């Protein structure tokens, strides 16, 4: 391999990708297509598509071959970007699957999206592959100019996988033989085929028509292609097949739910190590779950039993957990989230939540907001320094800064038909068990008495008490 790190091989080579995802995944024993099974809280195909993007292969140069439950898979792929998809109506094998992508990739050339000169083939059920490995594959391919460069791996027991047959004289690649076609001698070979190849397009497309159905399985095997490349070698030309050995862990394919859990753990560990090395403390990696799209700033601490799902962000010096669940949450610096759930919400710096509170979608907590126990905030904004210490529900509301929300305060925001708004001004003190019957507007510096049921707007500076709440008569 040459040290050509300075060039961007993806663009220089004109790489397009074909992701095979048409198979049923019988061994998952599931109604859900295999590539949609969740891995760290997202469908596993998301991870494969992300790895491709990280390696410089964008959605518009990636064809996903769908088949089993095609529409479900298509819909998920569309959520990840403007991907090309093609349906393989009958699953006639990996070679047949790749052929389905040919017209789309030729079309690409015509539409001047940049021609697809090299075609990367990989699987939708192999989520552990790293983008660095793909970049190594691209660099190796561009440096050696073969017809195909493929990854290989070694295992003590590669039962079930295609084996790599090499020329005993010089070690050069000769062929891939599938499990069902192995001789007893070949069965002892430890080098196996992970199914990830980079083909020269000009050679690939015409050569695919040479594939014959495997007599045993009745499928067109893509694995026959590298041997054709060996046959096509011309004297004086570079070696037609290059191989790149990678760790077996990285090319673990998911066939059943045991492997799904195993892959989930490996991927999880990889993500946790990345964050620990970048300055995040993870107290107990065995009980911490962080999605690939979450971003953590240095000096945060993630305490045991915490789950950060989707694209969360946590700022410096914040402490998450123990026992917290964040879903698509934006958390600022120096926040503390103890045994609580935050979903689709934004927390500015120095916000403290918990134990046992629930910040729901559309909540926005400004700097220094404090939620104590059993506080629920839904589609509401709380101003800086506002405190909601004890069992309380705030929904569809806008609160100013430094409001004190007494224990048991509830916004009665739903009249059975509509969700109505509550507005509360800065520095207001809501007494315990205040009921805010929306729509209602409470001014600044207001005081409500314990048990007040506020049904009408309250002017700034007023004190209201009773059911329904009325201003205290200063003369009485
Ligand atoms: C394949 C390889 C084998 C390799 C193994 C690695 C072939 C013939 N064999 O075997 O050498 O060691 O992968 O995991 O390629 N797919 C389609 N359409 C089809 C058939 C398959 O899209 O018609 C997809 C599947 O969804 C799957 C992938 O291709 O993601 C691999 O297919 P699978 O049937 O699992 O191949 P293996 O028997 O595992
Ligand atoms: Ca497989």
XYZ file of C-alpha atoms and ligand atoms in Angstrom:
516
model
C 0.000 0.000 0.000
C 1.303 3.478 -0.803
C 1.041 6.301 1.653
C -1.277 8.404 -0.484
C -3.180 9.852 2.459
C -3.120 13.307 0.906
C -5.457 12.400 -1.966
C -9.109 11.771 -1.340
C -9.474 8.299 -2.849
C -13.267 8.331 -2.819
C -13.560 11.192 -5.232
C -10.406 10.531 -7.159
C -11.604 7.005 -7.923
C -15.258 7.765 -8.699
C -16.601 5.279 -6.167
C -20.272 4.311 -5.985
C -21.676 1.809 -3.509
C -24.186 -1.022 -3.757
C -25.672 -2.071 -0.418
C -27.303 -5.510 -0.500
C -30.388 -5.528 1.688
C -32.939 -7.652 -0.153
C -32.663 -10.836 1.893
C -35.373 -12.004 4.267
C -33.150 -12.701 7.228
C -34.932 -15.961 8.040
C -32.888 -16.665 11.154
C -34.038 -13.447 12.819
C -37.469 -15.126 13.038
C -39.124 -11.774 12.678
C -41.753 -9.918 10.693
C -39.398 -6.957 10.618
C -36.837 -7.005 7.778
C -33.378 -7.783 9.166
C -31.750 -4.465 8.244
C -34.445 -2.580 10.186
C -33.748 -4.333 13.484
C -32.571 -1.783 16.055
C -28.945 -1.478 16.977
C -28.202 1.184 19.627
C -31.703 2.596 19.187
C -31.673 2.934 15.392
C -32.257 0.575 12.451
C -28.986 -1.236 11.707
C -28.919 -0.054 8.089
C -28.504 3.536 9.350
C -25.093 2.587 10.685
C -23.983 1.066 7.358
C -25.130 4.133 5.429
C -23.395 6.438 7.927
C -20.128 4.514 7.554
C -20.373 4.981 3.784
C -20.953 8.719 4.163
C -17.995 8.952 6.552
C -15.875 7.194 3.927
C -16.935 9.847 1.412
C -19.632 7.919 -0.469
C -22.693 10.183 -0.448
C -26.381 9.117 -0.709
C -26.658 10.042 -4.392
C -23.818 7.614 -5.185
C -25.235 4.760 -3.093
C -27.745 2.206 -4.376
C -29.577 0.115 -1.795
C -30.916 -3.162 -3.202
C -34.225 -3.884 -1.484
C -36.452 -6.958 -1.817
C -38.065 -8.537 1.214
C -40.500 -5.904 2.624
C -39.058 -3.514 0.038
C -41.319 -0.579 0.888
C -40.475 -0.650 4.605
C -36.756 -0.709 3.874
C -37.089 2.009 1.231
C -38.955 4.252 3.661
C -36.220 3.917 6.275
C -33.443 4.498 3.751
C -35.236 7.647 2.549
C -35.109 8.990 6.113
C -31.312 8.759 5.968
C -30.899 10.825 2.797
C -31.499 10.969 -0.940
C -30.393 7.382 -1.523
C -30.998 5.440 -4.722
C -32.875 2.190 -4.276
C -33.681 -0.664 -6.614
C -35.952 -3.615 -6.018
C -34.707 -7.165 -6.479
C -38.066 -8.882 -6.979
C -36.771 -12.418 -6.527
C -33.777 -13.078 -4.299
C -31.702 -15.036 -6.784
C -28.380 -14.503 -5.009
C -25.763 -11.866 -4.311
C -24.567 -11.735 -7.951
C -28.121 -11.210 -9.181
C -28.621 -8.537 -6.499
C -25.626 -6.493 -7.675
C -26.818 -6.732 -11.284
C -30.030 -4.908 -10.286
C -27.991 -1.778 -9.576
C -26.275 -1.635 -12.954
C -28.757 0.516 -14.848
C -28.979 3.058 -12.002
C -25.208 3.395 -11.895
C -25.020 3.744 -15.677
C -27.769 6.362 -15.472
C -25.610 8.211 -12.963
C -22.969 8.611 -15.610
C -25.480 10.009 -18.114
C -26.875 12.481 -15.623
C -23.343 13.763 -15.044
C -23.446 13.068 -11.327
C -19.917 11.896 -11.841
C -19.430 8.454 -13.274
C -19.300 5.339 -11.121
C -15.904 4.004 -12.103
C -15.389 1.760 -9.092
C -18.248 -0.137 -7.464
C -18.123 -0.966 -3.774
C -20.369 -3.866 -2.743
C -21.261 -4.411 0.896
C -24.128 -5.723 3.048
C -26.865 -3.912 4.923
C -26.475 -6.425 7.753
C -22.793 -5.707 8.485
C -22.916 -2.651 10.747
C -19.503 -3.026 12.428
C -17.467 -2.073 9.389
C -15.463 1.124 10.051
C -15.085 3.973 7.590
C -11.297 3.886 8.155
C -11.270 0.347 6.767
C -13.198 1.441 3.700
C -10.696 4.258 3.165
C -7.856 1.714 3.436
C -9.643 -0.433 0.869
C -10.011 2.551 -1.488
C -6.363 3.547 -1.089
C -5.123 0.007 -1.623
C -7.307 -0.355 -4.722
C -6.106 2.889 -6.239
C -2.477 2.044 -5.530
C -2.610 -1.456 -7.072
C -5.227 -1.036 -9.871
C -6.675 -4.564 -9.894
C -10.082 -5.587 -11.296
C -11.259 -6.199 -7.742
C -9.964 -5.573 -4.227
C -11.738 -7.521 -1.520
C -11.573 -7.706 2.252
C -10.753 -11.039 3.863
C -10.718 -12.163 7.501
C -9.392 -15.134 9.461
C -11.160 -17.322 12.000
C -10.507 -20.576 13.816
C -13.832 -21.845 12.643
C -15.204 -20.042 9.584
C -18.018 -22.570 9.093
C -20.770 -21.109 6.922
C -18.594 -18.564 5.151
C -17.041 -18.653 1.708
C -13.332 -19.626 1.933
C -10.413 -17.948 0.169
C -8.444 -20.367 -2.021
C -4.875 -19.259 -2.774
C -2.227 -20.453 -5.181
C 0.064 -22.635 -3.022
C 3.111 -21.536 -5.021
C 2.849 -17.753 -4.624
C -0.081 -17.166 -2.275
C -2.015 -15.232 -4.907
C -5.783 -15.254 -4.727
C -7.444 -17.950 -6.831
C -11.106 -18.311 -5.916
C -13.826 -18.126 -3.279
C -15.552 -21.418 -2.526
C -18.880 -21.414 -0.704
C -19.433 -23.702 2.278
C -21.653 -26.096 0.327
C -19.024 -26.595 -2.381
C -15.924 -27.120 -0.182
C -13.728 -30.181 -0.422
C -12.646 -31.658 2.908
C -9.174 -30.097 2.460
C -10.600 -26.661 1.681
C -12.762 -26.913 4.774
C -9.603 -26.458 6.877
C -8.881 -23.016 5.346
C -9.230 -20.266 7.906
C -9.319 -17.272 5.615
C -12.892 -16.356 4.777
C -14.839 -13.919 2.636
C -16.654 -11.100 4.445
C -18.436 -10.117 1.215
C -17.038 -6.594 0.789
C -15.535 -5.893 -2.621
C -14.434 -2.934 -4.696
C -14.800 -3.697 -8.423
C -13.616 -1.811 -11.465
C -16.996 -0.924 -13.029
C -15.961 -1.327 -16.683
C -15.009 -4.927 -15.925
C -17.795 -5.699 -13.428
C -20.908 -4.927 -15.453
C -20.173 -7.018 -18.572
C -18.610 -9.808 -16.490
C -21.691 -10.257 -14.270
C -23.475 -11.892 -17.200
C -20.934 -14.742 -17.014
C -22.377 -15.897 -13.681
C -24.121 -19.274 -13.797
C -26.681 -20.413 -11.262
C -25.068 -22.470 -8.522
C -26.450 -25.970 -9.151
C -26.967 -26.670 -5.445
C -28.625 -23.421 -4.357
C -29.997 -22.120 -7.661
C -28.480 -18.687 -6.935
C -26.108 -16.437 -8.846
C -23.098 -16.118 -6.531
C -21.195 -12.826 -6.562
C -18.367 -14.865 -5.053
C -17.638 -16.379 -8.483
C -16.557 -12.972 -9.812
C -13.041 -12.730 -8.335
C -12.146 -16.077 -9.962
C -13.297 -14.678 -13.325
C -10.969 -11.765 -12.701
C -8.086 -14.221 -12.219
C -9.016 -15.897 -15.549
C -8.966 -12.503 -17.253
C -5.428 -11.643 -16.195
C -3.319 -10.551 -19.145
C 0.434 -11.009 -19.123
C 2.217 -7.949 -17.797
C -0.945 -6.537 -16.172
C -1.144 -5.948 -12.398
C -2.588 -8.732 -10.232
C -6.327 -8.842 -11.004
C -7.443 -9.555 -7.412
C -6.077 -7.794 -4.370
C -7.047 -8.740 -0.818
C -6.939 -6.779 2.413
C -7.026 -8.722 5.695
C -9.210 -7.145 8.401
C -10.279 -8.208 11.888
C -13.177 -10.647 11.903
C -14.982 -8.535 14.475
C -15.359 -5.692 12.016
C -17.044 -7.795 9.373
C -19.368 -9.706 11.685
C -22.572 -10.197 9.726
C -25.842 -10.312 11.597
C -27.897 -13.394 10.890
C -29.731 -13.952 14.168
C -30.556 -12.073 17.351
C -27.597 -13.494 19.229
C -25.315 -11.807 16.704
C -27.486 -8.688 16.868
C -26.817 -8.375 20.596
C -23.134 -9.157 20.095
C -22.801 -6.500 17.397
C -24.690 -4.026 19.588
C -22.202 -4.573 22.394
C -19.156 -4.244 20.147
C -20.458 -1.068 18.543
C -21.447 0.331 21.939
C -18.004 -0.360 23.379
C -16.358 1.304 20.378
C -18.444 4.455 20.860
C -17.806 4.549 24.631
C -14.047 4.198 24.106
C -14.061 7.020 21.578
C -15.724 9.341 24.113
C -13.573 8.237 27.049
C -10.439 8.913 25.021
C -11.782 12.334 24.079
C -12.207 13.323 27.747
C -15.589 12.061 28.894
C -15.835 10.034 32.111
C -18.015 6.952 31.737
C -18.274 5.488 35.200
C -19.559 2.074 34.153
C -19.266 1.226 30.449
C -21.151 -2.030 30.923
C -24.388 -0.196 31.695
C -24.035 2.874 29.493
C -25.671 3.153 26.066
C -24.717 6.003 23.743
C -26.011 6.292 20.185
C -23.542 6.798 17.348
C -25.049 10.232 16.615
C -24.747 11.614 20.154
C -22.047 14.221 20.817
C -20.414 14.711 24.235
C -18.103 17.536 25.204
C -15.018 16.868 27.324
C -15.387 16.640 31.102
C -18.948 15.432 31.092
C -19.611 12.497 33.359
C -21.982 9.749 32.318
C -23.030 7.788 35.391
C -24.211 4.144 35.338
C -27.443 3.011 33.745
C -27.736 5.920 31.387
C -29.094 5.820 27.849
C -28.395 8.577 25.324
C -30.473 7.827 22.269
C -30.398 9.496 18.866
C -28.638 12.789 18.227
C -28.179 14.073 21.794
C -25.611 16.692 22.740
C -24.211 17.210 26.218
C -22.040 20.175 27.168
C -18.900 20.401 29.300
C -18.998 19.440 32.990
C -22.524 18.100 32.837
C -23.387 14.980 34.810
C -25.894 12.568 33.303
C -27.282 9.834 35.561
C -27.207 7.534 37.328
C -30.358 6.157 35.720
C -31.162 8.800 33.136
C -32.608 8.483 29.634
C -31.972 11.176 27.050
C -33.651 11.019 23.649
C -32.612 13.620 21.064
C -31.866 15.986 23.951
C -29.699 19.091 23.796
C -28.113 19.607 27.198
C -25.868 22.585 27.915
C -22.776 22.852 30.121
C -22.698 22.133 33.866
C -26.139 20.533 33.953
C -27.145 17.652 36.259
C -29.707 15.101 35.152
C -30.350 12.574 37.909
C -32.634 9.585 37.369
C -34.782 11.446 34.866
C -35.949 11.364 31.269
C -35.362 14.178 28.765
C -36.808 13.776 25.269
C -36.626 16.110 22.261
C -35.938 19.046 24.548
C -33.364 21.790 24.957
C -31.653 22.607 28.254
C -29.384 25.636 28.514
C -26.385 25.674 30.881
C -26.574 24.908 34.621
C -29.979 23.253 34.494
C -30.645 20.622 37.172
C -33.276 17.923 36.804
C -34.362 15.131 39.106
C -34.525 12.723 40.603
C -37.587 11.346 38.811
C -38.608 14.104 36.464
C -39.779 14.047 32.858
C -38.876 16.735 30.343
C -40.984 16.081 27.277
C -40.831 17.076 23.589
C -40.797 20.786 22.912
C -39.583 21.758 26.367
C -36.999 24.548 26.547
C -35.365 25.194 29.907
C -33.309 28.362 30.116
C -30.136 28.785 32.108
C -30.211 27.637 35.724
C -33.726 26.175 35.676
C -34.242 23.645 38.468
C -36.678 20.749 38.285
C -36.809 18.597 41.393
C -38.851 15.430 41.854
C -41.845 14.430 39.787
C -41.780 17.558 37.669
C -43.170 17.256 34.143
C -42.645 19.899 31.467
C -44.259 19.521 28.064
C -44.125 21.904 25.054
C -43.186 24.752 27.394
C -40.459 27.288 27.954
C -39.221 28.035 31.449
C -37.218 31.259 31.904
C -33.788 31.464 33.508
C -33.667 30.502 37.172
C -37.261 29.254 37.333
C -37.805 26.486 39.881
C -40.282 23.626 39.791
C -39.238 21.636 42.816
C -42.003 19.173 43.587
C -44.646 17.089 41.750
C -46.070 19.446 39.165
C -47.219 19.557 35.493
C -46.461 22.420 33.128
C -47.803 22.010 29.573
C -48.207 24.457 26.653
C -46.837 27.281 28.756
C -44.330 30.103 28.692
C -42.877 31.073 32.058
C -40.629 34.075 32.620
C -37.435 34.013 34.644
C -37.150 33.280 38.378
C -40.678 31.988 38.742
C -41.242 29.788 41.757
C -43.612 26.974 40.903
C -45.076 25.646 44.135
C -45.574 21.965 44.847
C -48.566 20.498 43.035
C -48.921 23.352 40.532
C -50.710 22.200 37.382
C -51.549 23.850 34.090
C -55.021 22.674 33.105
C -54.061 23.012 29.449
C -56.545 20.643 27.818
C -60.243 21.429 27.779
C -61.128 18.138 26.102
C -60.858 19.586 22.589
C -58.009 22.102 22.476
C -54.638 22.504 24.122
C -54.583 26.026 25.537
C -51.691 28.276 26.471
C -50.610 29.528 29.879
C -48.330 32.543 30.210
C -46.665 33.457 33.502
C -44.477 36.541 33.997
C -41.085 36.797 35.689
C -40.620 36.593 39.468
C -44.138 35.280 40.064
C -44.653 32.917 43.006
C -47.258 30.211 42.499
C -48.446 28.839 45.845
C -48.762 25.124 46.467
C -51.503 23.440 44.461
C -52.132 26.396 42.158
C -54.339 25.393 39.224
C -53.777 27.466 36.069
C -56.872 26.951 33.890
C -55.741 27.761 30.362
C -55.989 29.869 28.344
C -54.760 32.209 31.027
C -52.164 34.929 31.469
C -50.528 35.707 34.803
C -48.411 38.859 35.062
C -45.010 39.495 36.652
C -44.443 39.570 40.423
C -47.790 37.898 41.061
C -48.437 35.794 44.154
C -51.067 33.039 44.147
C -52.326 31.574 47.401
C -52.232 27.907 48.245
C -54.942 26.039 46.311
C -55.774 29.020 44.046
C -57.687 28.062 40.902
C -56.727 30.731 38.395
C -59.438 30.981 35.727
C -58.920 34.618 34.642
C -55.908 36.703 33.687
C -54.001 38.211 36.611
C -52.375 41.642 36.486
C -48.738 42.143 37.358
C -48.097 42.712 41.049
C -51.444 41.234 42.168
C -51.973 38.612 44.847
C -54.815 36.204 44.080
C -56.413 33.575 46.289
C -59.352 31.183 46.355
C -61.577 29.256 43.980
C -61.897 30.837 41.502
C -58.903 32.990 42.361
C -59.651 36.671 43.074
C -57.351 39.552 43.988
C -56.886 40.008 47.724
C -58.629 43.205 48.758
C -55.889 45.190 50.466
C -58.473 46.946 52.663
C -60.055 43.818 54.091
C -22.294 -14.535 1.530
C -21.147 -14.938 0.631
C -20.106 -15.688 1.444
C -19.636 -14.816 2.585
C -20.819 -14.330 3.420
C -20.335 -13.321 4.419
C -22.199 -15.330 -1.536
C -22.695 -16.332 -2.504
N -21.685 -15.815 -0.409
O -22.896 -15.713 2.007
O -18.996 -16.032 0.632
O -18.726 -15.517 3.373
O -21.799 -13.708 2.581
O -21.385 -12.933 5.227
O -22.258 -14.154 -1.815
N -28.792 -10.609 -0.568
C -29.594 -9.919 -1.440
N -30.188 -10.583 -2.469
C -30.011 -11.909 -2.676
C -29.184 -12.610 -1.781
C -28.588 -11.943 -0.738
O -29.777 -8.721 -1.302
O -30.585 -12.417 -3.647
C -28.160 -9.910 0.553
C -28.679 -10.391 1.880
O -29.744 -9.564 2.335
C -27.458 -10.252 2.776
C -26.285 -10.389 1.826
O -26.794 -10.185 0.529
O -27.368 -8.985 3.378
C -25.597 -11.738 1.939
O -26.504 -12.724 1.590
P -26.578 -14.112 2.354
O -27.617 -14.951 1.740
O -26.641 -13.855 3.807
O -25.144 -14.717 1.960
P -24.328 -15.750 2.780
O -24.891 -17.100 2.543
O -24.174 -15.300 4.158
Ca -25.306 -13.759 5.760
